[in-house]
Amino acid sequence: MLDTPRVPPASGKESPLVAIRNLRVQFQTNDGPVLGVEDVSFEIAPGECVCVVGESGSGKSVSSLSLMRLVEFGGGEIVGGTLEFEREDGSRIDLASAPNRVMRDIRGDEIGMIFQEPMTSLNPVFTVGRQLTEGLRVHKGLSKEAADARALDLLRMVRINEPERRLKQYPHELSGGMRQRVVIAMAMACEPKLLICDEPTTALDVTIQAEILALIDRLKREKGTAVMFITHDMSVVAQMADRVVVMYRGNKVEEGPVQQIFEAPQHPYTQALLAAVPRLGEMTGKPAPEPMRLLSRSGEVLIAEVAEEKARTAPAAEPEVILDVKHLTTRFAVKGGLMRRTISNVHAVEDVSFQIRKGEALSLVGESGCGKSSCGRSVLRLVEPSAGQVWLEGKDVLTFDERQMHKARRDMQMVFQDPYASLNPQMRLFEQVAEPLRNYGIARGSELHDRVAGLFDRVELPRAFLRRYPHELSGGQRQRIAIARALALNPKLIIADEAVSALDVSVQAQVLNLMMELQADLGLSFLFISHDMAVVERISHNVGVMYMGRIVEIGPRAAVFENPTHDYTKSLLSAVPVADPSRRRLRGEVEYKPLPSPIFPVGHEPGPSLYDQVGPGHFVLKG
């Protein structure tokens, strides 16, 4: 029987729960070994939240996967350092050299992890209930009935509506935000001593994000749970962190208390990272959109002067309407019974109308499950609408046959929410970005290679990545590949479904500036689906707020943000976290109701969407 490697406690002070010392992680690629983490050391005490921040590919997630020893399953290898961990019985072990049988006992029980991409961390062939109860039965020895009852409580804890029905559903039947909440519930199921949160609120809207952050904070205070929180959202860092570790290219460049990091950052990269953070309200009184601040590869702050000049010298004449959506309705059938008959319908999109002009961006915001993504997919006919019209440059795409739709899709492209699910794991990145160019016969040979390489340059990815596969990239880097592929055909309209939610602030600024440059250069239009209100304020010309499948408020960016009229819009804006540790939200303030169910019986026909005009171009749903 193998002995568990034990580590003596540090002398002279209370030993931390976790101590990462000189961690070094290496990956084998087609181009030779690549260092994911070069030399990182920090500690986490019981009841402490340490936020690890840095740009995409800096080694944040690799550090967390090393603690779980999951990095080995992704082609990585811990080649140096120790990972000290204090177990429930008080013994200390080095996780870097612990036997696999010991790690199986620790994973999910003593160390829980919330993964960045919920669809890839959930098993598509098992129900939500099966996946939630598995860890409880293995680690806690609960009976089936007790595990089911605990699973129900967990779903209620993460504010999923109709939890009894959700337990019987499969992951693909839930929205992205709901899947992320299921992953959070799984990680918290066994009340672990250490909770690793890898971008846990990336896919969540601001109201649910506020609740989840309060939930993690309560777990930390009441149970003494240590939290390793990996994020690119500096507003979340300000709300959650006790200490902050800043990483850059596999190394720790700065560490300190959260107040000190925000008020007096010492390293140039930390200073640049904070300078790039979009803050809600900083666009008040300014023309929209205006470029964000950028970071260069060296961490130096730059200003996109070309994009700034073009944004300020926009033509005075009103541009033509490129997309005109009228009374769009999309419903999904709910099957049941022995004959699998339609017993009810999900009213995902209900009587939605809006326009997007050439070179402008309309943002749709709202809670997870409100119908934002379904609306975007309906416009592209990735799901077939039940009723309505979608006019693209004067032609109703809902009347197109397959050949006409194939031609129209050259002008309409989509960037999906989950980059890993939208990329083929068996194709090299070059082939995936080149695929649309080949499909439409636009380029071949050396011209094709040059165009793809140019797209990699545009989204700030090195050309050495052309030969890599999706699993060899970080989450943020994969999202940039998805954006490059959408840009390949020079479309007139891009539907961006949470396109920058997985990106750190520096890359996010670069991608958003790229979008604004494309708007100015090509007259490109965007339907921007997002829950990040600060980013929406930065990039939008117009904003539509969705609730229960309907647009409840729509108007110019300044009108919606500076004069919100609908109660739901006000609650969304009040839930946005502030990137200032001195303005942490009081714990008692966070109390939001989950969205009501949009499921109605067959034959139910809700009334039309009627609006009051409260200002120029500013409309609010009646009732």
XYZ file of C-alpha atoms in Angstrom:
623
model
C 0.000 0.000 0.000
C 1.394 3.396 -1.050
C 2.063 5.935 1.670
C 0.617 9.421 1.315
C 3.483 11.956 1.143
C 3.289 14.155 4.240
C 4.650 17.653 4.702
C 5.567 19.080 8.120
C 3.747 22.318 9.033
C 5.628 25.593 8.664
C 7.228 26.574 11.967
C 6.605 29.803 13.835
C 3.119 30.570 12.511
C -0.233 28.954 11.853
C 0.106 26.805 8.755
C -1.964 27.768 5.696
C -4.551 25.409 4.230
C -2.771 25.511 0.848
C 0.826 26.472 0.096
C 1.960 26.550 -3.541
C 5.739 26.735 -3.662
C 7.809 27.271 -6.842
C 5.234 25.559 -9.056
C 6.450 24.774 -12.576
C 4.169 23.149 -15.172
C 5.130 22.065 -18.687
C 3.050 21.037 -21.729
C 4.169 18.959 -24.687
C 3.062 20.395 -28.069
C 3.917 19.750 -31.717
C 6.371 22.639 -31.485
C 8.100 21.222 -28.406
C 7.629 21.764 -24.651
C 5.810 24.927 -23.528
C 5.873 26.312 -19.990
C 2.358 26.946 -18.688
C 3.609 28.066 -15.260
C 7.257 29.000 -14.756
C 7.659 29.834 -11.056
C 4.631 30.617 -8.860
C 4.349 30.657 -5.054
C 1.504 31.799 -2.786
C -0.571 30.591 0.166
C -4.274 30.426 1.028
C -5.450 30.410 4.654
C -8.728 28.881 5.902
C -11.597 31.342 5.418
C -9.541 33.480 3.008
C -10.322 34.392 -0.605
C -7.274 34.798 -2.846
C -8.056 36.133 -6.318
C -5.631 35.183 -9.102
C -5.779 37.641 -12.004
C -3.903 38.087 -15.259
C -4.440 37.966 -18.970
C -5.504 34.905 -20.937
C -2.673 32.350 -21.066
C -0.859 33.759 -18.005
C -1.125 30.444 -16.134
C -4.097 31.188 -13.821
C -6.166 28.127 -14.739
C -3.080 25.885 -15.042
C -2.221 26.680 -11.401
C -5.693 25.643 -10.253
C -5.737 22.486 -12.386
C -2.377 21.559 -10.851
C -3.903 21.673 -7.349
C -6.554 19.190 -8.506
C -3.901 17.244 -10.461
C -6.188 17.540 -13.486
C -3.483 19.256 -15.505
C -2.061 15.789 -16.252
C -5.223 14.882 -18.185
C -4.699 17.862 -20.527
C -1.161 16.982 -21.569
C 0.522 18.916 -18.754
C 3.114 17.774 -16.247
C 4.172 19.235 -12.894
C 7.955 19.350 -13.300
C 8.850 21.362 -10.216
C 7.632 22.711 -6.879
C 5.312 21.479 -4.144
C 1.562 21.797 -3.475
C 1.046 21.493 0.283
C -2.526 20.822 1.443
C -3.947 20.251 4.926
C -6.470 17.397 4.917
C -9.571 17.055 7.111
C -7.683 14.892 9.636
C -5.031 17.612 10.080
C -2.287 15.811 8.141
C -0.420 17.706 5.413
C 0.384 16.188 2.036
C 2.119 17.253 -1.154
C -0.567 17.033 -3.839
C 2.102 17.164 -6.563
C 3.300 13.679 -5.642
C 0.173 12.193 -4.025
C -1.006 8.793 -5.378
C -3.988 8.804 -7.738
C -6.199 6.921 -5.238
C -5.657 9.713 -2.685
C -6.438 12.385 -5.282
C -9.702 10.576 -6.138
C -10.752 10.885 -2.481
C -9.772 14.567 -2.325
C -11.326 15.735 -5.603
C -14.910 16.874 -5.137
C -14.835 16.193 -1.384
C -12.015 18.207 0.224
C -11.276 20.327 -2.878
C -14.156 21.441 -5.085
C -13.765 23.173 -8.430
C -16.059 25.338 -10.537
C -14.848 25.061 -14.129
C -14.766 27.848 -16.696
C -16.789 26.137 -19.451
C -19.915 24.482 -18.029
C -20.919 22.546 -21.150
C -17.587 20.744 -21.328
C -17.546 19.966 -17.582
C -21.043 18.420 -17.602
C -21.696 14.972 -19.062
C -24.198 15.360 -21.932
C -25.639 11.835 -21.527
C -26.562 12.100 -17.827
C -29.331 14.157 -16.267
C -28.532 17.119 -14.027
C -29.830 15.147 -11.033
C -27.563 12.159 -11.746
C -24.498 14.403 -11.961
C -25.364 16.346 -8.810
C -25.948 13.246 -6.681
C -22.920 11.248 -7.880
C -20.382 13.040 -5.673
C -22.718 13.004 -2.675
C -23.179 9.236 -2.873
C -19.476 8.498 -3.512
C -17.928 10.859 -0.928
C -20.669 11.246 1.693
C -22.300 7.805 1.422
C -25.809 9.260 1.161
C -28.768 7.136 0.118
C -30.467 7.887 -3.199
C -33.355 9.679 -1.450
C -31.060 11.785 0.747
C -28.814 12.658 -2.215
C -31.847 13.684 -4.310
C -33.109 15.917 -1.486
C -29.651 17.529 -1.124
C -29.444 18.056 -4.913
C -32.806 19.837 -4.830
C -31.567 22.115 -2.036
C -28.400 22.878 -4.012
C -30.377 23.961 -7.094
C -32.532 26.212 -4.930
C -29.354 27.618 -3.360
C -28.025 28.733 -6.778
C -31.460 30.201 -7.672
C -32.514 27.880 -10.500
C -36.253 28.117 -11.085
C -38.358 24.924 -11.167
C -35.535 22.831 -9.583
C -37.632 19.643 -9.503
C -37.968 19.707 -13.298
C -34.328 20.702 -13.861
C -33.104 17.574 -12.031
C -34.662 15.432 -14.773
C -33.281 17.513 -17.653
C -30.036 17.112 -19.606
C -27.373 19.861 -19.854
C -28.270 20.791 -23.457
C -31.811 21.659 -22.297
C -30.519 24.465 -20.047
C -29.236 27.938 -20.944
C -25.532 28.753 -20.545
C -26.124 30.589 -17.276
C -28.201 27.742 -15.854
C -25.500 25.198 -16.764
C -22.935 27.333 -14.958
C -25.128 27.382 -11.847
C -25.398 23.577 -11.978
C -21.575 23.360 -12.050
C -21.413 25.719 -9.045
C -23.923 23.546 -7.166
C -21.833 20.418 -7.929
C -18.674 22.065 -6.591
C -20.401 23.124 -3.376
C -22.243 19.833 -2.840
C -19.775 18.262 -0.384
C -18.851 21.574 1.319
C -15.122 21.320 0.467
C -12.319 22.850 2.560
C -10.917 24.533 -0.565
C -13.149 25.875 -3.341
C -11.384 26.654 -6.626
C -13.444 29.025 -8.783
C -12.166 29.284 -12.364
C -14.132 32.192 -13.892
C -17.308 30.980 -12.089
C -19.483 33.972 -13.012
C -18.314 34.425 -16.616
C -21.571 33.089 -18.107
C -23.855 34.659 -15.504
C -25.841 37.880 -15.702
C -25.212 40.545 -13.074
C -28.147 39.665 -10.792
C -27.269 35.958 -10.557
C -23.558 36.872 -10.341
C -24.276 39.038 -7.291
C -26.131 36.171 -5.615
C -23.423 33.582 -6.400
C -20.681 35.884 -5.094
C -22.689 36.427 -1.897
C -23.166 32.643 -1.646
C -19.418 31.956 -1.971
C -18.681 34.745 0.515
C -21.160 33.251 3.007
C -19.587 29.792 2.591
C -16.183 31.344 3.282
C -17.344 33.152 6.435
C -19.596 30.495 7.968
C -17.740 27.293 7.038
C -14.179 28.649 6.984
C -13.853 27.534 3.361
C -10.715 28.750 1.608
C -11.395 30.167 -1.856
C -9.015 30.381 -4.807
C -10.863 32.690 -7.188
C -9.595 32.963 -10.771
C -11.094 35.794 -12.774
C -10.415 38.525 -15.305
C -13.216 40.726 -13.918
C -11.579 43.309 -11.655
C -14.998 44.377 -10.351
C -15.485 40.849 -8.980
C -11.963 40.949 -7.510
C -12.842 44.178 -5.681
C -15.989 42.550 -4.236
C -14.505 39.166 -3.257
C -10.751 39.232 -2.608
C -8.867 39.386 0.664
C -5.575 39.137 -1.220
C -4.741 39.390 -4.935
C -2.087 37.486 -6.921
C -1.264 39.015 -10.319
C 0.172 36.635 -12.938
C 1.848 37.433 -16.238
C 3.317 34.861 -18.663
C 3.521 32.044 -16.125
C 4.983 34.094 -13.275
C 3.647 35.945 -10.261
C 4.486 39.629 -10.747
C 2.685 41.113 -7.722
C 0.840 40.009 -4.586
C -0.847 41.978 -1.821
C -4.050 42.894 0.037
C -6.895 43.857 -2.292
C -7.011 47.477 -1.084
C -3.292 47.923 -1.711
C -3.427 46.369 -5.197
C -6.256 48.689 -6.298
C -4.996 51.882 -4.630
C -1.232 51.563 -5.084
C -0.297 48.892 -7.676
C 3.490 48.594 -7.960
C 4.133 46.517 -11.091
C 3.585 48.197 -14.512
C 1.471 45.240 -15.653
C -0.874 45.545 -12.652
C -1.203 49.274 -13.314
C -2.018 48.616 -16.978
C -4.513 45.867 -16.059
C -6.465 48.219 -13.793
C -6.337 51.008 -16.396
C -8.054 48.730 -18.941
C -11.065 47.947 -16.702
C -14.345 49.285 -18.167
C -16.342 51.029 -15.434
C -20.082 51.531 -15.492
C -20.957 55.225 -15.770
C -17.673 56.454 -17.254
C -19.408 56.970 -20.622
C -21.895 59.455 -19.117
C -21.977 62.559 -21.273
C -19.681 61.042 -23.931
C -20.492 60.038 -27.528
C -20.922 56.292 -28.062
C -19.021 54.225 -28.755
C -15.547 55.386 -27.811
C -12.452 53.113 -27.822
C -11.228 51.460 -24.663
C -7.666 51.595 -23.393
C -5.409 48.818 -24.631
C -2.497 46.822 -23.291
C 0.415 45.908 -25.492
C 2.241 42.589 -25.077
C 4.700 44.294 -22.711
C 1.874 45.570 -20.522
C 2.246 49.184 -21.694
C -1.001 51.194 -21.905
C -1.830 52.355 -25.426
C -4.656 54.396 -26.964
C -6.225 53.294 -30.254
C -5.981 56.741 -31.854
C -7.273 55.663 -35.271
C -10.424 54.091 -33.855
C -10.907 57.067 -31.532
C -10.681 59.536 -34.410
C -13.099 57.520 -36.562
C -15.598 57.169 -33.704
C -15.612 60.929 -33.189
C -15.909 61.826 -36.868
C -18.875 59.575 -37.665
C -20.981 60.794 -40.607
C -23.896 63.014 -39.650
C -26.318 61.400 -42.114
C -28.434 58.597 -40.648
C -27.131 55.260 -41.984
C -29.386 52.734 -43.693
C -31.125 49.955 -41.762
C -29.289 46.658 -42.347
C -31.396 44.450 -40.022
C -35.073 44.995 -39.291
C -36.681 42.442 -36.956
C -40.481 42.596 -36.694
C -42.621 40.714 -34.143
C -40.132 37.831 -33.857
C -41.545 34.902 -31.882
C -39.714 31.656 -31.103
C -41.207 28.790 -29.101
C -39.855 25.380 -28.222
C -42.120 22.379 -27.761
C -42.038 20.501 -24.442
C -42.716 16.791 -25.037
C -44.211 14.425 -22.506
C -46.286 11.311 -21.966
C -46.003 7.870 -23.542
C -46.473 9.187 -27.094
C -44.071 12.130 -26.580
C -46.794 14.611 -27.489
C -46.341 18.373 -27.163
C -47.797 19.196 -23.753
C -46.622 22.825 -23.494
C -44.383 25.420 -25.146
C -41.373 27.419 -23.954
C -42.019 31.028 -25.040
C -38.333 31.851 -25.486
C -38.815 34.944 -27.690
C -42.176 36.709 -27.646
C -43.064 39.520 -30.087
C -39.609 41.142 -30.315
C -38.958 44.016 -32.735
C -35.818 46.123 -33.276
C -33.630 47.679 -35.978
C -29.864 47.791 -36.482
C -28.361 50.384 -38.818
C -25.180 50.024 -40.839
C -22.097 50.504 -38.683
C -24.027 50.450 -35.397
C -24.208 48.066 -32.445
C -27.396 47.049 -30.647
C -26.849 45.240 -27.344
C -29.374 42.839 -25.838
C -29.017 42.447 -22.073
C -30.942 40.505 -19.453
C -30.783 37.539 -17.099
C -29.855 34.006 -18.073
C -32.909 32.374 -19.662
C -34.541 35.654 -20.737
C -34.296 34.799 -24.460
C -31.221 36.806 -25.569
C -29.363 33.910 -27.206
C -32.561 32.425 -28.680
C -33.272 35.788 -30.295
C -29.810 35.914 -31.882
C -30.053 32.330 -33.138
C -33.541 33.006 -34.542
C -32.226 35.929 -36.590
C -29.675 33.581 -38.197
C -32.265 30.779 -38.450
C -30.077 28.459 -36.387
C -33.396 27.850 -34.648
C -36.567 28.320 -36.684
C -38.804 31.150 -35.420
C -42.515 30.467 -34.921
C -43.578 33.828 -36.359
C -42.306 37.243 -37.384
C -40.047 38.748 -40.029
C -36.269 39.240 -40.244
C -35.353 41.705 -42.989
C -31.668 41.756 -44.001
C -31.008 44.580 -46.462
C -34.637 44.571 -47.562
C -35.063 40.765 -47.876
C -36.942 38.581 -45.387
C -34.525 35.755 -44.568
C -37.344 33.705 -43.016
C -38.685 33.115 -46.558
C -35.325 31.938 -47.978
C -34.758 28.395 -49.177
C -31.589 26.461 -48.280
C -29.521 27.830 -51.188
C -30.528 31.429 -50.517
C -29.856 31.001 -46.798
C -26.362 29.664 -47.495
C -25.632 32.781 -49.544
C -27.138 35.090 -46.887
C -25.010 33.573 -44.126
C -21.928 34.997 -45.778
C -23.230 38.397 -44.650
C -24.343 37.187 -41.189
C -21.928 35.460 -38.853
C -22.117 34.439 -35.194
C -19.634 34.246 -32.339
C -20.951 31.686 -29.862
C -20.866 31.837 -26.076
C -18.867 28.639 -25.492
C -15.759 28.649 -27.717
C -14.757 25.073 -26.889
C -18.145 23.725 -27.981
C -18.069 25.730 -31.240
C -14.573 24.572 -32.257
C -13.771 21.112 -33.635
C -11.331 19.431 -31.195
C -9.848 17.300 -34.013
C -8.998 20.152 -36.414
C -5.995 22.450 -36.254
C -6.798 26.107 -35.688
C -5.619 27.084 -39.189
C -8.136 24.695 -40.765
C -10.984 25.988 -38.606
C -10.429 29.648 -39.477
C -9.815 28.750 -43.151
C -12.983 26.632 -43.404
C -15.451 29.471 -44.201
C -13.043 30.864 -46.845
C -12.882 27.425 -48.486
C -16.649 26.875 -48.241
C -17.356 30.046 -50.203
C -14.402 29.636 -52.615
C -12.856 32.956 -51.589
C -9.187 31.965 -51.265
C -6.826 29.034 -51.694
C -3.131 28.204 -51.512
C -0.758 30.897 -50.298
C -3.507 33.547 -50.390
C -5.577 31.431 -48.000
C -2.617 31.047 -45.618
C -1.920 34.800 -45.697
C -5.562 35.700 -44.992
C -5.787 33.294 -42.055
C -2.465 34.533 -40.648
C -3.758 38.107 -40.982
C -6.875 37.177 -38.990
C -4.663 35.739 -36.223
C -2.790 39.054 -36.176
C -6.067 40.961 -35.893
C -7.178 39.089 -32.777
C -3.715 39.279 -31.187
C -2.749 35.596 -31.449
C 0.775 34.531 -32.481
C 1.080 32.810 -35.858
C 2.754 29.879 -34.116
C -0.769 28.933 -32.937
C -1.821 28.090 -36.517
C -0.688 24.496 -36.015
C -2.248 24.016 -32.583
C -5.493 22.325 -31.552
C -8.238 23.956 -29.394
C -7.291 22.035 -26.233
C -3.804 23.589 -26.371
C -5.227 27.085 -25.819
C -6.707 28.889 -22.833
C -10.418 29.779 -22.733
C -9.778 33.373 -23.751
C -7.493 32.343 -26.622
C -10.150 29.920 -27.929
C -12.698 32.744 -27.947
C -10.340 34.837 -30.072
C -10.167 31.967 -32.584
C -13.984 31.966 -32.755
C -13.956 35.735 -33.395
C -11.282 35.375 -36.110
C -13.416 32.727 -37.851
C -16.479 34.991 -37.755
C -14.466 37.824 -39.333
C -13.062 35.632 -42.130
C -15.842 36.379 -44.649
C -15.978 40.135 -43.942
C -19.677 39.903 -42.981
C -22.055 42.863 -42.768
C -23.609 41.710 -39.487
C -22.051 39.812 -36.603
C -24.185 38.385 -33.809
C -21.856 38.202 -30.821
C -23.319 35.975 -28.090
C -21.243 36.766 -24.984
C -18.270 37.120 -27.342
C -15.952 38.817 -24.840
C -17.236 37.293 -21.574
C -14.370 34.764 -21.486
C -11.670 37.366 -22.196
C -9.498 39.159 -19.660
C -9.754 42.937 -19.556
C -6.687 43.631 -21.702
C -7.718 41.276 -24.519
C -11.335 42.351 -24.105
C -10.274 45.945 -24.740
C -8.329 44.880 -27.837
C -11.239 42.857 -29.252
C -13.791 45.602 -28.579
C -11.506 48.170 -30.211
C -11.168 45.790 -33.170
C -14.957 45.643 -33.448
C -15.181 49.440 -33.449
C -12.432 49.708 -36.067
C -14.341 47.235 -38.270
C -17.482 49.309 -37.804
C -15.635 52.404 -38.967
C -13.726 50.715 -41.830
C -16.364 48.347 -43.220
C -19.652 49.653 -41.853
C -19.964 46.385 -39.915
C -23.019 46.058 -37.645
C -23.309 44.104 -34.397
C -26.074 42.451 -32.421
C -24.172 42.246 -29.144
C -25.612 39.826 -26.571
C -24.056 40.315 -23.153
C -24.568 40.486 -19.400
C -21.551 42.769 -18.809
C -23.202 46.148 -18.420
C -19.922 48.112 -18.426
C -18.906 46.579 -21.770
C -22.410 47.118 -23.157
C -22.232 50.783 -22.168
C -18.858 51.092 -23.886
C -19.660 49.530 -27.268
C -23.381 50.137 -27.838
C -25.240 52.708 -29.880
C -28.576 51.278 -28.701
C -29.532 48.927 -25.863
C -32.468 46.535 -25.498
C -33.301 45.000 -22.116
C -34.979 41.576 -22.276
C -37.166 39.913 -19.648
C -39.277 36.773 -20.079
C -38.726 36.716 -23.866
C -39.775 40.333 -24.435
C -37.870 43.586 -24.796
C -39.032 45.644 -21.803
C -36.942 48.733 -22.577
C -35.046 49.830 -25.672
C -33.388 53.048 -26.691
C -30.117 54.928 -27.210
C -27.287 53.881 -24.916
C -27.240 57.146 -22.964
C -31.018 57.118 -22.425
C -31.143 53.552 -21.066
C -28.092 53.868 -18.799
C -28.621 57.427 -17.563
C -32.424 57.355 -17.376
C -33.539 53.730 -16.813
C -37.330 53.654 -16.651
C -38.462 50.040 -16.348
C -38.105 48.486 -12.872
C -36.214 45.499 -14.290
C -33.643 47.767 -15.998
C -33.082 49.568 -12.698
C -32.532 46.265 -10.841
C -30.018 45.087 -13.478
C -27.974 48.284 -13.214
C -28.066 48.265 -9.402
C -26.571 44.735 -9.356
C -23.424 45.637 -11.331
C -20.312 45.131 -9.143
C -18.023 48.141 -8.738
C -14.240 47.897 -9.280
C -13.512 49.500 -5.913
C -12.845 47.436 -2.749
C -14.022 50.321 -0.544
C -17.491 50.103 -2.123
C -18.253 46.442 -1.466
C -21.940 45.637 -1.549
C -23.473 44.970 1.856
C -24.291 41.277 2.226
C -27.934 41.954 3.100
C -28.500 44.000 -0.070
C -28.301 41.022 -2.422
C -31.775 39.591 -2.872
C -33.132 38.927 -6.350
C -36.003 36.790 -7.517
C -35.350 34.163 -10.215
C -37.045 34.556 -13.582
C -40.564 33.089 -13.706
C -40.995 30.095 -15.972
C -41.679 30.985 -19.638
C -43.535 27.656 -20.157
C -47.208 27.931 -21.094
C -49.870 25.388 -22.139
C -50.439 24.602 -25.817
C -52.763 27.198 -27.315
C -51.805 29.976 -24.884
C -51.395 33.240 -26.810
C -50.035 36.165 -24.772
C -50.901 39.687 -25.858
C -48.725 41.821 -28.167
C -45.816 43.947 -26.929
C -47.086 47.536 -26.522
C -44.737 50.394 -25.668
C -44.790 53.917 -24.244
C -42.299 56.390 -25.719
C -40.453 58.158 -22.892
C -37.875 59.983 -24.994
C -36.397 60.207 -28.522
C -36.071 56.560 -29.632
C -36.574 55.411 -26.013
C -39.456 52.944 -25.483
C -40.689 51.085 -22.390
C -43.058 48.100 -22.334
C -46.532 48.930 -21.026
C -47.779 47.193 -17.913
